[in-house]
């Protein structure tokens, strides 16, 4: 698996498709913290949403960076489409964690907060960023070119999903019942929990994080199962 992740990192870096999403999130963080001081958890909540959007974009560019023939050759060499898919997901998780580390540590190192962040809040922020970043990756799995052939459709669906996910609190007021909490990616609950982390009990925070984790497991689990049954010859 290490060799496969190394292959993905090399081929993705050569393609240079990482530049847009990585540059976008770095610029957004630098702009946010160019004004000092900032409240700790409110700022972390905002950057977690930035990372969710950036990782959805990063995932889509990563999953589409290979030529279809190159992708099929890699699957034949591995003798498993599911192993190929798992390697791709792990590579994206690794990239997400690197961005997460930068986003969480940067304001601490540069003294951008109005008070000491504290180890507990840093750990909450790191976990929250990681969950929303991987959630963005999980959504992008279903919008890559082998699932949605038209790039314009994939971009439009991703944009709609991001908007609805971030504004789920307002959407829930218009559509009461369990539909919104169950179907929409749970970005808003984590964003709200991080903003109110100092006042909420730990169980509420962990509940919001667990909600995202379950959502990620369901999305990636079905994707890995389905990818093993797809005919990749049709994508050539």
PDB file of N, CA, C and O in Angstrom, residues 1 4 8 71-88 224-225 227-230 232:
ATOM      1  N   UNK A   1       0.831  -1.212   0.000  1.00  0.00           N
ATOM      2  CA  UNK A   1       0.000   0.000   0.000  1.00  0.00           C
ATOM      3  C   UNK A   1       0.870   1.268   0.000  1.00  0.00           C
ATOM      4  O   UNK A   1       0.497   2.279  -0.588  1.00  0.00           O
ATOM      5  N   UNK A   4       1.806   2.092  -3.483  1.00  0.00           N
ATOM      6  CA  UNK A   4       0.667   2.645  -4.219  1.00  0.00           C
ATOM      7  C   UNK A   4       0.440   4.116  -3.849  1.00  0.00           C
ATOM      8  O   UNK A   4       0.217   4.952  -4.732  1.00  0.00           O
ATOM      9  N   UNK A   8       0.662   7.378  -6.297  1.00  0.00           N
ATOM     10  CA  UNK A   8      -0.383   8.404  -6.416  1.00  0.00           C
ATOM     11  C   UNK A   8       0.182   9.801  -6.149  1.00  0.00           C
ATOM     12  O   UNK A   8      -0.142  10.761  -6.860  1.00  0.00           O
ATOM     13  N   UNK A  71      -5.085   4.506 -15.547  1.00  0.00           N
ATOM     14  CA  UNK A  71      -5.837   3.998 -14.399  1.00  0.00           C
ATOM     15  C   UNK A  71      -6.104   2.507 -14.530  1.00  0.00           C
ATOM     16  O   UNK A  71      -5.930   1.743 -13.572  1.00  0.00           O
ATOM     17  N   UNK A  72      -6.472   2.073 -15.737  1.00  0.00           N
ATOM     18  CA  UNK A  72      -6.765   0.659 -15.939  1.00  0.00           C
ATOM     19  C   UNK A  72      -5.506  -0.195 -15.788  1.00  0.00           C
ATOM     20  O   UNK A  72      -5.555  -1.287 -15.216  1.00  0.00           O
ATOM     21  N   UNK A  73      -4.371   0.315 -16.283  1.00  0.00           N
ATOM     22  CA  UNK A  73      -3.104  -0.421 -16.141  1.00  0.00           C
ATOM     23  C   UNK A  73      -2.756  -0.599 -14.662  1.00  0.00           C
ATOM     24  O   UNK A  73      -2.328  -1.679 -14.231  1.00  0.00           O
ATOM     25  N   UNK A  74      -2.961   0.461 -13.886  1.00  0.00           N
ATOM     26  CA  UNK A  74      -2.671   0.374 -12.449  1.00  0.00           C
ATOM     27  C   UNK A  74      -3.563  -0.658 -11.771  1.00  0.00           C
ATOM     28  O   UNK A  74      -3.100  -1.435 -10.922  1.00  0.00           O
ATOM     29  N   UNK A  75      -4.837  -0.695 -12.163  1.00  0.00           N
ATOM     30  CA  UNK A  75      -5.767  -1.670 -11.564  1.00  0.00           C
ATOM     31  C   UNK A  75      -5.371  -3.092 -11.942  1.00  0.00           C
ATOM     32  O   UNK A  75      -5.408  -4.012 -11.111  1.00  0.00           O
ATOM     33  N   UNK A  76      -4.947  -3.278 -13.200  1.00  0.00           N
ATOM     34  CA  UNK A  76      -4.514  -4.613 -13.642  1.00  0.00           C
ATOM     35  C   UNK A  76      -3.268  -5.048 -12.876  1.00  0.00           C
ATOM     36  O   UNK A  76      -3.150  -6.202 -12.447  1.00  0.00           O
ATOM     37  N   UNK A  77      -2.332  -4.115 -12.685  1.00  0.00           N
ATOM     38  CA  UNK A  77      -1.113  -4.443 -11.943  1.00  0.00           C
ATOM     39  C   UNK A  77      -1.433  -4.833 -10.494  1.00  0.00           C
ATOM     40  O   UNK A  77      -0.822  -5.742  -9.935  1.00  0.00           O
ATOM     41  N   UNK A  78      -2.395  -4.152  -9.906  1.00  0.00           N
ATOM     42  CA  UNK A  78      -2.783  -4.437  -8.514  1.00  0.00           C
ATOM     43  C   UNK A  78      -3.692  -5.657  -8.413  1.00  0.00           C
ATOM     44  O   UNK A  78      -3.833  -6.245  -7.340  1.00  0.00           O
ATOM     45  N   UNK A  79      -4.355  -5.997  -9.558  1.00  0.00           N
ATOM     46  CA  UNK A  79      -5.320  -7.101  -9.611  1.00  0.00           C
ATOM     47  C   UNK A  79      -6.507  -6.862  -8.681  1.00  0.00           C
ATOM     48  O   UNK A  79      -7.122  -7.816  -8.194  1.00  0.00           O
ATOM     49  N   UNK A  80      -6.785  -5.609  -8.412  1.00  0.00           N
ATOM     50  CA  UNK A  80      -7.927  -5.298  -7.545  1.00  0.00           C
ATOM     51  C   UNK A  80      -8.308  -3.834  -7.689  1.00  0.00           C
ATOM     52  O   UNK A  80      -7.505  -2.952  -7.371  1.00  0.00           O
ATOM     53  N   UNK A  81      -9.525  -3.599  -8.166  1.00  0.00           N
ATOM     54  CA  UNK A  81     -10.009  -2.223  -8.263  1.00  0.00           C
ATOM     55  C   UNK A  81     -10.256  -1.645  -6.876  1.00  0.00           C
ATOM     56  O   UNK A  81     -10.089  -0.444  -6.647  1.00  0.00           O
ATOM     57  N   UNK A  82     -10.659  -2.509  -5.940  1.00  0.00           N
ATOM     58  CA  UNK A  82     -10.923  -2.015  -4.580  1.00  0.00           C
ATOM     59  C   UNK A  82      -9.621  -1.593  -3.897  1.00  0.00           C
ATOM     60  O   UNK A  82      -9.587  -0.598  -3.187  1.00  0.00           O
ATOM     61  N   UNK A  83      -8.564  -2.338  -4.112  1.00  0.00           N
ATOM     62  CA  UNK A  83      -7.264  -1.954  -3.544  1.00  0.00           C
ATOM     63  C   UNK A  83      -6.811  -0.614  -4.128  1.00  0.00           C
ATOM     64  O   UNK A  83      -6.275   0.235  -3.407  1.00  0.00           O
ATOM     65  N   UNK A  84      -7.042  -0.439  -5.415  1.00  0.00           N
ATOM     66  CA  UNK A  84      -6.712   0.828  -6.078  1.00  0.00           C
ATOM     67  C   UNK A  84      -7.509   1.973  -5.436  1.00  0.00           C
ATOM     68  O   UNK A  84      -6.960   3.039  -5.139  1.00  0.00           O
ATOM     69  N   UNK A  85      -8.798   1.744  -5.219  1.00  0.00           N
ATOM     70  CA  UNK A  85      -9.656   2.788  -4.630  1.00  0.00           C
ATOM     71  C   UNK A  85      -9.235   3.112  -3.205  1.00  0.00           C
ATOM     72  O   UNK A  85      -9.194   4.285  -2.807  1.00  0.00           O
ATOM     73  N   UNK A  86      -8.919   2.084  -2.428  1.00  0.00           N
ATOM     74  CA  UNK A  86      -8.493   2.314  -1.035  1.00  0.00           C
ATOM     75  C   UNK A  86      -7.184   3.106  -1.009  1.00  0.00           C
ATOM     76  O   UNK A  86      -7.007   4.019  -0.193  1.00  0.00           O
ATOM     77  N   UNK A  87      -6.264   2.765  -1.923  1.00  0.00           N
ATOM     78  CA  UNK A  87      -5.006   3.513  -2.001  1.00  0.00           C
ATOM     79  C   UNK A  87      -5.237   4.981  -2.318  1.00  0.00           C
ATOM     80  O   UNK A  87      -4.593   5.867  -1.737  1.00  0.00           O
ATOM     81  N   UNK A  88      -6.163   5.249  -3.233  1.00  0.00           N
ATOM     82  CA  UNK A  88      -6.487   6.637  -3.572  1.00  0.00           C
ATOM     83  C   UNK A  88      -7.085   7.387  -2.392  1.00  0.00           C
ATOM     84  O   UNK A  88      -6.723   8.540  -2.118  1.00  0.00           O
ATOM     85  N   UNK A 224     -16.243   1.924  -2.028  1.00  0.00           N
ATOM     86  CA  UNK A 224     -15.263   0.840  -2.187  1.00  0.00           C
ATOM     87  C   UNK A 224     -15.947  -0.438  -2.665  1.00  0.00           C
ATOM     88  O   UNK A 224     -15.440  -1.146  -3.543  1.00  0.00           O
ATOM     89  N   UNK A 225     -17.115  -0.724  -2.099  1.00  0.00           N
ATOM     90  CA  UNK A 225     -17.872  -1.906  -2.549  1.00  0.00           C
ATOM     91  C   UNK A 225     -18.248  -1.775  -4.017  1.00  0.00           C
ATOM     92  O   UNK A 225     -18.040  -2.688  -4.813  1.00  0.00           O
ATOM     93  N   UNK A 227     -16.931   0.208  -6.364  1.00  0.00           N
ATOM     94  CA  UNK A 227     -15.792   0.333  -7.281  1.00  0.00           C
ATOM     95  C   UNK A 227     -15.259  -1.036  -7.685  1.00  0.00           C
ATOM     96  O   UNK A 227     -14.701  -1.188  -8.773  1.00  0.00           O
ATOM     97  N   UNK A 228     -15.414  -2.034  -6.817  1.00  0.00           N
ATOM     98  CA  UNK A 228     -14.948  -3.382  -7.148  1.00  0.00           C
ATOM     99  C   UNK A 228     -15.832  -4.075  -8.170  1.00  0.00           C
ATOM    100  O   UNK A 228     -15.451  -5.115  -8.723  1.00  0.00           O
ATOM    101  N   UNK A 229     -17.004  -3.522  -8.437  1.00  0.00           N
ATOM    102  CA  UNK A 229     -17.940  -4.138  -9.376  1.00  0.00           C
ATOM    103  C   UNK A 229     -18.082  -3.339 -10.673  1.00  0.00           C
ATOM    104  O   UNK A 229     -18.876  -3.695 -11.541  1.00  0.00           O
ATOM    105  N   UNK A 230     -17.322  -2.233 -10.776  1.00  0.00           N
ATOM    106  CA  UNK A 230     -17.435  -1.406 -11.977  1.00  0.00           C
ATOM    107  C   UNK A 230     -16.576  -1.947 -13.104  1.00  0.00           C
ATOM    108  O   UNK A 230     -15.528  -2.571 -12.878  1.00  0.00           O
ATOM    109  N   UNK A 232     -14.173  -0.766 -15.659  1.00  0.00           N
ATOM    110  CA  UNK A 232     -13.387   0.414 -15.983  1.00  0.00           C
ATOM    111  C   UNK A 232     -13.019   0.483 -17.463  1.00  0.00           C
ATOM    112  O   UNK A 232     -12.499   1.481 -17.927  1.00  0.00           O
TER     113      UNK A 232
END
